[in-house]
Amino acid sequence: MPGHGRCPLSFLVSLRAGMLNISTPEATMNNDHYIRILSEIAKLAQIAGENKFKVRAFENAARALENLTDPIATHLEAGTITNISGVGKSLAEDIQQIHDTGTCDYHTHLLETLDPGLLDILNIQGLGPKRVKVIYDALGVSNLDAMEEAAKAHRIQELPGLGKKTEERILSEIERLRSHAGRTPLPQARRVAEGIRDKLAALDCVDRIEIAGSIRRERETIGDIDLLVTTTEPAKVTQALVELTEVAEVLASGDTKTSVRLHNGIQLDLRVVQAQVFGSALHYFTGSKDHHIALRTRAKRQGLKISEYGVFAIDSDTAIASQTEAALYKALDLPFIPPELRQGFTEIELAAENRLPELITAEDIRGDLHMHTTETDGRASILEMAEAAKELGYSYIAITDHSQAVTVANGMTAERFEAHIQKIRAANKEIDNFEILSGIEVDILKDGSLDMDHDLLRECDWVVASVHSHFRMETKAMTERLLSAMETGLVSEMGHPTGRILGGRDGYTYDFNAIVEAAVEYGIALEINGSTGRLDLNAELARKAHTLGAKLVLGSDAHSTRGLHALRYALGQARRAGLTANDVLNTLDAPALLASVRPKLG
Ligand code: DGT
Ligand code: CA
Ligand code: CA
Ligand code: ZN
């Protein structure tokens, strides 16, 4: 693994402000990390009152790196970094420093002379560096607590260019940021957890190692990583763990439990358990707490008790079941309840009545319906995406590049889309036993119209309709906006239906029930988008949509062949929502899939 780069400073900074930025672990390994540091510099420099050319230099460099398709490290090694337009000699030095140390002197200097808490303030949606500077200069507000105080005392609305509305939004944003504090989006946490699990699993002395806790339950954000291991040599496993490059700090270490903090700020607990009680330990440390409470109540009525060591008769120390989770549930006279359903919701009742849904599995999925190629902001060609998808066992994909409203993603004009449909059809002829559907992710414009010629939308196979701009509309206007797009009869699916960014931005507000009803009426599927920052719909809303009669589709929203793997996160939310293969349209073959949407097109 390339140096599990670190951002110790930003990490400390966030802790100091009493709140952990949800820093992306991938960001520590790929271009995102460099981009983040450079754009932080641009913002901080602006607040520091640096001249605008200097600010712009960092903004431009960050933007240039965003458009880069290959790793920055490769350019540093090859000495080609200054060939990138916008990256001069001095910026190249900063980038090299970020590569070597995770940060650079200028970034550190800005944080020291200003206040690291400003980074948290800059996370407030809708408050750019310009306005942060106004507040900072006038009131000395440099961290979230001070910002909250100032907003509550109505001192913000008195400042030039700021008003009552902004002040209110600042307060609600601070609340939202705090509710996310210390939690990491599931996809990022899972990737880290699996990486560490695999490294430890490779040790000879490890018999078995499993991820438990909220990750196993597919909860959309996670507080910490829980690993369970059975081993003949606990000390050796602990040693191997604390020596991993990912580990920043050992928080506690004992015979059966070791806790560490990783460089990306996530805490990890490793517990050593005996093989004969692995099932009950796995069950215990998988949770959820609410599931446990409900289960214990049931056990009590049956004259039983449950602990991490097994199921026991109330007056006995001899376990009735402990080796597997299935045995544990059996002892309670229940079928196995999948971890994703262990929410303390209705799963125990359903299980007792043998009415648990048969959850959709990875094997049920026949295709992926949302992805981008080099035509817009993706990194792979149509055929490369198709071949990678075929490799994953799918029998079809839809290529859904952006429409022109998304200028930052190089969205397609009608002319380009028309040609692109032809290219997709040509690529489809190049690949056997596999179907490449021609599609688009068309923008739903502010007025609710679709950002593409209707004849072309009719002509292509799969239309994902999404909102990428004007998020802050009144509930009623946003509902009407979505409805007008849906009423065209041209839409196959609503892409990332709420627009929320996990740990970032709340979704736009609209009448969810009305949109689900319209989806049923017009034959439109609702997406569960698995891409790292989204999980949209999430499990809760997917369940609601399903209850109201809508069909769901899973999409990876991949921008590279590797991105196709993100479908698993959509699958996780689908399972957590209690969905079966029947509820999800991309479990159908391509003809049946196409026949189940856009009925008006026949
Ligand atoms: P998280 O880490 O906040 O995303 O959520 P979990 O569910 O992973 O919670 P965590 O890491 O505190 O503990 C893992 C599991 O261990 C939890 O789901 C249930 C179990 N557990 C931990 N502490 C307790 C406890 O005090 N009582 C009970 N009943 N279960 C516990
Ligand atoms: Ca946990
Ligand atoms: Ca834990
Ligand atoms: Zn999109």
XYZ file of C-alpha atoms and ligand atoms in Angstrom:
636
model
C 0.000 0.000 0.000
C 1.391 3.418 -0.845
C 2.365 5.176 2.406
C -0.841 5.372 4.311
C -0.338 9.105 4.162
C -1.357 11.075 7.142
C -2.856 14.376 7.889
C -1.920 14.537 11.542
C -2.331 18.247 11.714
C -5.822 18.480 10.293
C -6.703 15.610 12.518
C -5.487 17.306 15.673
C -7.079 20.459 14.508
C -10.463 18.856 14.269
C -10.088 17.231 17.647
C -9.140 20.560 19.117
C -12.306 22.064 17.835
C -14.069 19.253 19.634
C -15.137 17.624 16.455
C -13.722 15.182 14.074
C -13.872 16.015 10.414
C -15.091 13.073 8.485
C -11.827 12.658 6.682
C -11.815 10.166 3.897
C -9.306 7.384 4.363
C -9.010 7.095 0.618
C -8.221 10.726 0.665
C -5.058 9.844 2.515
C -4.038 7.564 -0.307
C -5.186 9.236 -3.469
C -5.321 12.624 -5.128
C -8.164 13.838 -2.910
C -5.831 14.447 -0.031
C -3.584 16.815 -2.024
C -6.616 18.571 -3.423
C -8.045 19.043 0.038
C -4.837 20.553 1.455
C -4.449 22.924 -1.508
C -8.023 24.119 -1.358
C -7.771 24.554 2.391
C -4.740 26.747 1.758
C -6.685 28.804 -0.779
C -9.484 29.385 1.727
C -7.256 30.069 4.705
C -5.043 32.404 2.676
C -8.108 34.367 1.692
C -9.103 34.722 5.339
C -5.540 35.726 6.181
C -5.879 38.525 3.652
C -3.238 37.255 1.241
C -3.307 38.822 -2.216
C -5.764 37.366 -4.648
C -3.128 36.082 -7.066
C -1.686 33.862 -4.425
C -5.149 32.597 -3.466
C -5.978 31.960 -7.073
C -2.761 30.034 -7.635
C -3.803 27.489 -5.015
C -7.383 27.370 -6.257
C -6.173 26.737 -9.792
C -3.724 24.075 -8.713
C -6.434 22.290 -6.733
C -8.717 22.394 -9.741
C -5.999 21.137 -12.081
C -5.314 18.195 -9.791
C -9.019 17.420 -9.623
C -9.006 16.879 -13.356
C -6.014 14.595 -13.218
C -6.850 10.979 -13.961
C -3.607 9.396 -12.774
C -2.032 9.460 -9.300
C -0.186 12.619 -8.293
C 2.542 10.436 -6.785
C 3.294 9.089 -10.258
C 3.862 12.617 -11.550
C 6.129 13.411 -8.619
C 8.198 10.315 -9.257
C 8.408 10.951 -12.992
C 9.209 14.640 -12.475
C 6.250 15.635 -14.665
C 4.308 17.474 -12.002
C 5.146 20.936 -13.398
C 3.797 19.851 -16.797
C 0.341 20.131 -15.282
C -1.018 23.532 -16.172
C -1.435 25.596 -13.024
C 1.383 23.840 -11.200
C 4.542 25.939 -11.116
C 7.806 25.286 -9.361
C 6.749 26.570 -5.964
C 3.471 24.661 -6.004
C 5.352 21.557 -7.066
C 7.425 21.917 -3.901
C 4.308 22.184 -1.765
C 2.849 19.126 -3.444
C 6.068 17.190 -2.871
C 5.901 18.143 0.813
C 2.313 16.981 1.049
C 3.419 13.717 -0.491
C 6.253 13.288 2.001
C 4.625 14.567 5.180
C 0.877 14.725 4.591
C 0.920 18.508 4.801
C 3.115 21.452 3.780
C 4.762 24.382 5.569
C 2.428 27.015 4.199
C -0.647 25.069 5.295
C 0.829 24.611 8.750
C 1.803 28.278 8.909
C -1.718 29.421 8.027
C -3.260 27.170 10.637
C -0.838 28.430 13.263
C -1.284 32.121 12.520
C -5.031 31.940 12.078
C -6.878 29.261 14.024
C -7.301 25.609 13.088
C -10.947 25.917 14.155
C -11.529 27.912 10.971
C -11.430 24.671 9.013
C -14.512 23.515 10.903
C -16.210 26.824 10.217
C -15.427 26.450 6.524
C -17.392 23.185 6.630
C -20.550 25.196 7.176
C -22.445 24.877 3.913
C -23.077 28.144 2.152
C -20.477 30.113 4.066
C -17.487 30.658 1.819
C -14.100 32.078 2.875
C -15.201 35.614 1.989
C -17.960 35.676 4.561
C -15.936 33.710 7.085
C -13.321 36.449 6.769
C -15.918 39.151 7.430
C -17.030 37.361 10.587
C -13.473 36.559 11.642
C -12.249 40.120 11.141
C -15.206 41.743 12.865
C -15.816 39.364 15.733
C -12.679 37.226 15.953
C -14.859 34.146 15.536
C -12.493 31.299 14.718
C -14.163 28.072 15.795
C -17.604 26.524 15.821
C -18.344 27.233 19.475
C -17.589 30.922 19.037
C -19.616 30.955 15.831
C -22.587 29.433 17.600
C -22.335 31.962 20.390
C -22.147 34.863 17.970
C -25.105 33.597 15.938
C -27.203 33.064 19.049
C -26.386 36.604 20.198
C -27.502 37.825 16.727
C -24.160 39.455 16.116
C -23.781 37.878 12.672
C -26.834 39.509 11.102
C -25.451 42.940 11.839
C -22.422 42.392 9.634
C -22.239 43.622 6.021
C -23.433 41.047 3.506
C -24.850 38.761 6.149
C -28.445 38.554 7.236
C -30.930 36.910 9.503
C -31.371 33.969 7.144
C -27.659 33.254 7.038
C -27.523 33.436 10.796
C -30.296 30.871 11.101
C -28.647 28.607 8.584
C -25.356 28.830 10.450
C -27.061 27.547 13.592
C -28.805 24.644 11.896
C -25.611 23.767 10.035
C -23.609 23.692 13.268
C -26.157 21.331 14.738
C -25.932 19.089 11.697
C -22.132 19.091 11.728
C -22.151 18.144 15.404
C -24.534 15.248 14.857
C -22.030 13.825 12.365
C -19.057 14.513 14.575
C -16.864 11.538 15.154
C -18.721 9.298 12.724
C -17.309 8.071 9.437
C -19.289 7.187 6.312
C -19.676 3.428 6.042
C -17.890 2.910 2.703
C -14.709 4.564 3.942
C -14.781 2.760 7.262
C -15.467 -0.575 5.631
C -12.561 -0.237 3.228
C -10.188 0.506 6.084
C -11.627 -2.284 8.233
C -11.339 -4.838 5.443
C -7.778 -3.827 4.694
C -6.740 -4.361 8.290
C -8.779 -7.535 8.622
C -7.026 -8.975 5.573
C -3.565 -8.096 6.853
C -4.228 -9.778 10.195
C -5.945 -12.741 8.548
C -2.690 -13.420 6.725
C -0.906 -14.192 10.009
C -0.354 -17.891 10.646
C -1.582 -17.658 14.218
C -4.958 -16.194 13.237
C -7.686 -18.817 12.876
C -10.568 -16.547 12.197
C -11.158 -12.802 12.030
C -14.444 -10.989 11.448
C -15.704 -7.434 11.305
C -18.535 -6.899 13.816
C -20.354 -3.776 15.048
C -22.145 -1.213 12.941
C -20.098 -1.997 9.826
C -21.454 -5.532 9.773
C -24.949 -4.129 10.151
C -24.296 -1.748 7.191
C -25.169 1.293 9.241
C -24.555 4.336 7.021
C -22.066 5.953 9.379
C -19.874 4.217 11.895
C -18.453 5.290 15.229
C -15.608 2.803 15.418
C -14.374 -0.434 13.866
C -14.878 -3.684 15.801
C -12.809 -6.748 14.920
C -13.074 -10.196 16.534
C -10.295 -12.718 16.263
C -9.634 -16.275 17.388
C -5.978 -17.086 17.744
C -3.523 -19.338 19.500
C -1.194 -16.387 20.110
C -3.051 -13.235 21.200
C 0.135 -11.313 21.970
C 1.417 -11.833 18.452
C -1.793 -10.574 16.860
C -1.849 -7.524 19.112
C 1.752 -6.786 18.230
C 1.001 -7.100 14.525
C -1.930 -4.742 14.893
C -0.075 -1.973 16.679
C 2.750 -2.179 14.147
C 0.484 -1.626 11.152
C 1.290 1.545 9.196
C -2.356 2.609 9.562
C -2.048 2.831 13.341
C -1.268 6.248 14.844
C -1.681 5.578 18.533
C -2.376 2.714 20.925
C -5.191 3.713 23.249
C -5.377 0.581 25.382
C -3.946 -2.874 25.236
C -4.902 -5.890 27.355
C -5.192 -9.667 27.121
C -8.496 -9.712 25.291
C -8.935 -6.205 23.917
C -6.724 -3.709 22.141
C -7.895 -0.273 21.029
C -5.976 1.852 18.581
C -6.504 5.106 16.780
C -5.722 5.113 13.067
C -4.089 7.972 11.182
C -7.404 8.866 9.612
C -8.869 9.397 13.071
C -10.970 6.239 13.231
C -10.758 4.109 16.387
C -10.477 0.350 16.088
C -11.180 -2.256 18.777
C -9.713 -5.732 18.377
C -11.072 -8.432 20.672
C -9.641 -11.894 21.131
C -12.310 -14.529 21.722
C -12.338 -18.301 22.253
C -13.326 -20.380 19.241
C -16.074 -22.234 21.124
C -17.893 -18.977 21.885
C -17.186 -17.225 18.584
C -20.837 -17.188 17.504
C -22.136 -15.590 20.653
C -19.256 -13.098 20.795
C -19.804 -12.159 17.157
C -23.468 -11.740 17.885
C -22.835 -9.651 20.969
C -20.337 -7.327 19.306
C -22.419 -6.988 16.171
C -25.280 -5.379 18.057
C -27.283 -3.355 17.714
C -27.886 -2.580 21.335
C -31.602 -2.248 20.623
C -31.668 -5.665 18.993
C -29.941 -7.113 22.039
C -32.417 -5.530 24.407
C -35.398 -6.902 22.499
C -33.781 -10.303 22.211
C -32.977 -10.480 25.923
C -36.563 -9.613 26.786
C -37.736 -12.497 24.643
C -35.141 -14.845 26.117
C -36.246 -13.993 29.631
C -39.806 -15.025 28.847
C -38.396 -18.335 27.658
C -36.436 -18.799 30.879
C -33.156 -18.061 29.100
C -30.369 -15.505 29.324
C -27.874 -14.306 26.691
C -24.331 -13.057 27.086
C -21.264 -12.756 24.904
C -20.466 -16.328 26.030
C -23.695 -17.958 24.902
C -27.347 -18.680 25.586
C -27.979 -20.176 29.028
C -30.891 -21.425 31.081
C -31.494 -18.705 33.661
C -30.075 -20.780 36.532
C -27.212 -22.473 34.671
C -23.609 -21.766 33.636
C -23.596 -24.311 30.852
C -24.178 -22.771 27.450
C -26.998 -24.174 25.342
C -25.553 -22.450 22.287
C -22.398 -20.430 21.684
C -20.467 -21.617 18.656
C -22.487 -20.033 15.862
C -25.021 -17.242 15.550
C -27.458 -19.645 13.908
C -27.287 -21.916 16.963
C -27.905 -18.926 19.199
C -31.054 -17.916 17.345
C -32.158 -21.550 17.201
C -31.871 -21.803 20.974
C -34.275 -18.865 21.146
C -36.576 -20.659 18.734
C -35.901 -18.153 15.949
C -34.551 -18.361 12.407
C -31.221 -16.625 11.720
C -31.667 -12.869 11.612
C -29.216 -11.226 9.166
C -27.015 -8.537 10.784
C -28.446 -5.805 8.543
C -31.877 -6.356 10.094
C -30.703 -6.282 13.689
C -32.057 -2.839 14.350
C -34.357 -3.431 17.295
C -37.188 -2.601 14.937
C -39.680 -5.379 14.088
C -37.184 -8.039 13.093
C -37.703 -10.272 16.123
C -41.489 -10.310 15.722
C -41.117 -11.044 12.019
C -38.610 -13.787 12.719
C -40.879 -15.355 15.359
C -43.659 -15.491 12.780
C -41.270 -16.748 10.120
C -41.956 -13.676 8.026
C -38.443 -12.256 7.640
C -37.855 -11.012 4.103
C -35.465 -13.093 2.069
C -32.915 -10.331 1.565
C -31.499 -9.544 -1.843
C -27.933 -10.841 -2.284
C -25.014 -9.887 -4.525
C -25.750 -12.937 -6.682
C -29.207 -11.577 -7.494
C -27.835 -8.471 -9.189
C -27.571 -8.704 -12.952
C -26.480 -5.235 -13.913
C -25.423 -1.764 -12.887
C -27.467 1.197 -14.107
C -25.482 4.315 -13.247
C -21.930 5.052 -14.401
C -19.785 7.590 -16.193
C -17.091 7.277 -18.850
C -14.353 9.457 -20.356
C -17.109 11.078 -22.418
C -17.807 13.208 -19.333
C -16.084 12.918 -15.949
C -15.285 9.194 -15.830
C -11.842 7.671 -16.248
C -12.564 4.594 -18.355
C -14.019 4.003 -21.811
C -17.422 2.451 -22.498
C -15.859 -0.886 -23.313
C -13.538 -0.844 -20.311
C -16.499 -0.280 -18.023
C -18.432 -3.061 -19.729
C -15.592 -5.531 -19.498
C -15.037 -4.776 -15.836
C -18.764 -5.184 -15.159
C -18.809 -8.487 -17.026
C -15.886 -9.584 -14.916
C -17.999 -8.841 -11.834
C -20.603 -11.284 -13.127
C -23.158 -8.822 -14.477
C -24.957 -9.334 -17.770
C -25.620 -5.681 -18.563
C -24.808 -2.089 -17.663
C -26.233 1.281 -18.575
C -23.765 3.997 -19.554
C -25.148 7.214 -18.079
C -22.903 10.195 -18.691
C -23.839 13.719 -17.618
C -25.850 16.256 -19.584
C -24.512 19.716 -20.358
C -25.842 21.556 -17.295
C -23.108 19.854 -15.288
C -20.341 21.907 -16.823
C -17.796 20.882 -14.188
C -18.267 17.297 -15.343
C -18.005 18.211 -19.023
C -21.680 17.341 -19.575
C -22.894 16.435 -23.060
C -24.766 18.630 -25.497
C -27.469 16.986 -27.623
C -24.994 16.595 -30.491
C -22.496 14.843 -28.291
C -25.146 12.636 -26.715
C -26.446 11.585 -30.116
C -22.934 10.545 -31.108
C -22.395 8.928 -27.728
C -25.460 6.711 -28.175
C -23.908 5.509 -31.424
C -20.596 4.843 -29.696
C -22.369 2.859 -26.984
C -24.158 0.773 -29.618
C -20.903 0.169 -31.436
C -19.204 -0.881 -28.195
C -22.110 -3.207 -27.511
C -21.254 -5.100 -30.683
C -17.693 -5.563 -29.450
C -18.639 -7.536 -26.373
C -20.246 -10.965 -26.292
C -22.913 -12.236 -23.937
C -23.285 -8.831 -22.445
C -25.577 -5.867 -23.042
C -24.456 -2.236 -22.896
C -27.553 -0.105 -22.578
C -27.367 3.433 -23.907
C -28.308 5.940 -21.266
C -27.744 9.289 -19.685
C -27.801 10.967 -16.314
C -29.861 13.940 -17.359
C -30.087 16.980 -15.132
C -33.384 18.104 -13.751
C -33.061 21.837 -14.313
C -34.308 24.489 -11.938
C -37.652 24.742 -13.731
C -38.139 20.959 -13.727
C -37.315 20.442 -17.389
C -34.872 17.776 -18.500
C -31.538 18.994 -19.789
C -31.651 17.084 -23.084
C -33.537 16.788 -26.314
C -36.607 14.621 -25.653
C -36.236 12.609 -28.853
C -32.805 11.475 -27.750
C -34.095 10.592 -24.286
C -36.793 8.537 -25.981
C -34.261 6.886 -28.230
C -31.841 5.755 -25.534
C -32.499 2.806 -23.225
C -32.048 4.190 -19.737
C -32.622 7.678 -18.371
C -31.372 8.556 -14.906
C -32.787 11.945 -13.900
C -30.888 13.803 -11.185
C -30.632 17.154 -9.482
C -27.130 18.661 -9.381
C -27.869 22.344 -8.811
C -30.239 24.735 -7.039
C -30.550 22.483 -4.024
C -32.019 25.090 -1.737
C -35.548 25.488 -2.981
C -38.711 25.687 -0.934
C -40.304 22.300 -0.306
C -43.227 22.985 -2.577
C -41.181 24.341 -5.454
C -38.739 21.428 -5.248
C -41.593 18.914 -5.228
C -43.074 20.559 -8.314
C -39.687 20.650 -9.973
C -39.220 16.883 -9.530
C -42.813 16.157 -10.525
C -42.494 18.016 -13.820
C -39.432 15.987 -14.687
C -41.234 12.764 -13.824
C -44.379 13.667 -15.753
C -42.446 13.687 -19.046
C -42.704 9.906 -18.987
C -39.107 9.786 -20.194
C -37.439 8.962 -16.900
C -36.364 5.416 -16.007
C -35.009 6.201 -12.575
C -34.542 9.081 -10.186
C -30.799 9.282 -9.471
C -29.584 9.788 -5.893
C -33.095 10.943 -4.988
C -32.340 13.158 -1.981
C -29.030 14.687 -3.044
C -27.563 14.367 0.427
C -23.829 14.028 0.836
C -23.036 11.672 3.671
C -21.345 13.711 6.380
C -21.526 16.728 4.106
C -24.737 18.246 2.936
C -28.324 17.482 3.792
C -30.604 16.451 0.980
C -32.974 18.930 -0.587
C -36.398 19.060 0.918
C -39.497 17.949 -0.916
C -42.650 15.949 -0.317
C -41.133 12.476 -0.356
C -44.476 10.664 -0.373
C -45.691 12.648 -3.357
C -42.544 11.809 -5.303
C -42.796 8.121 -4.450
C -46.431 8.083 -5.530
C -45.484 9.742 -8.815
C -42.708 7.181 -9.273
C -45.272 4.400 -8.955
C -47.652 6.171 -11.308
C -45.114 6.916 -14.058
C -43.172 3.683 -13.819
C -39.993 5.239 -12.468
C -37.577 3.392 -10.234
C -35.873 5.123 -7.316
C -32.144 4.702 -7.042
C -30.134 3.465 -4.120
C -26.865 5.111 -5.102
C -23.869 3.310 -3.615
C -21.143 5.832 -4.350
C -18.936 6.543 -1.367
C -20.264 9.914 -0.331
C -23.925 9.280 -0.980
C -25.779 6.101 0.012
C -28.871 7.759 -1.377
C -31.595 6.623 -0.884
C -30.448 5.347 2.467
C -31.971 2.268 4.074
C -34.640 4.179 5.921
C -35.981 6.004 2.869
C -35.608 2.946 0.648
C -37.776 1.049 3.098
C -40.326 3.825 3.059
C -40.365 3.988 -0.732
C -40.818 0.233 -0.904
C -43.657 0.329 1.611
C -45.363 2.925 -0.590
C -45.097 0.580 -3.562
C -42.100 1.922 -5.483
C -39.471 -0.178 -7.204
C -35.810 0.418 -6.422
C -32.663 0.100 -8.537
C -29.077 -0.123 -7.340
C -26.401 2.036 -8.954
C -22.676 2.401 -8.374
C -22.372 5.865 -9.969
C -18.908 4.622 -10.923
C -16.426 7.031 -12.468
C -13.816 4.301 -12.997
C -13.788 0.534 -13.306
C -12.923 0.277 -9.624
C -15.908 2.457 -8.809
C -18.196 -0.356 -9.935
C -17.523 -2.045 -6.594
C -19.553 0.676 -4.884
C -22.686 -1.219 -5.846
C -22.092 -3.324 -2.765
C -22.843 -0.306 -0.568
C -26.144 0.185 -2.359
C -26.771 -3.494 -1.756
C -26.017 -3.019 1.941
C -28.624 -0.276 2.221
C -31.115 -2.403 0.269
C -30.603 -5.285 2.692
C -30.869 -3.000 5.677
C -34.138 -1.757 4.183
C -35.372 -5.358 4.172
C -35.641 -5.546 0.378
C -35.857 -8.807 -1.545
C -34.698 -9.472 -5.112
C -38.268 -8.801 -6.233
C -38.175 -5.260 -4.975
C -35.093 -4.303 -6.984
C -35.316 -4.032 -10.766
C -31.715 -4.753 -11.664
C -32.208 -8.325 -10.543
C -34.204 -8.745 -13.789
C -32.682 -9.534 -17.165
C -32.306 -6.546 -19.501
C -35.546 -6.961 -21.498
C -37.636 -7.413 -18.350
C -35.876 -4.464 -16.739
C -36.628 -2.161 -19.665
C -40.237 -3.358 -19.781
C -40.781 -2.394 -16.154
C -40.092 1.331 -16.532
C -41.265 4.158 -18.781
C -44.589 2.470 -19.656
C -45.644 5.430 -21.807
C -42.889 4.658 -24.279
C -44.313 1.139 -24.737
P -20.838 2.502 16.384
O -19.476 1.981 16.648
O -21.225 3.640 17.225
O -21.071 2.783 14.941
O -21.913 1.350 16.733
P -21.653 -0.149 17.193
O -22.970 -0.813 17.131
O -20.540 -0.751 16.430
O -21.303 0.040 18.714
P -19.988 -0.260 19.554
O -18.756 -0.215 18.735
O -20.054 0.627 20.733
O -20.203 -1.725 20.089
C -20.270 -2.805 19.214
C -21.364 -3.714 19.629
O -21.036 -4.295 20.899
C -22.690 -3.041 19.862
O -23.454 -2.932 18.682
C -23.326 -3.936 20.867
C -22.178 -4.432 21.669
N -22.026 -3.677 22.917
C -21.015 -2.868 23.220
N -21.164 -2.355 24.438
C -22.327 -2.831 24.895
C -23.062 -2.655 26.099
O -22.671 -1.933 27.004
N -24.238 -3.330 26.180
C -24.696 -4.123 25.179
N -25.826 -4.755 25.292
N -24.031 -4.296 24.066
C -22.867 -3.659 23.905
Ca -18.382 0.027 16.372
Ca -16.345 -0.469 19.443
Zn -25.399 12.464 -10.218
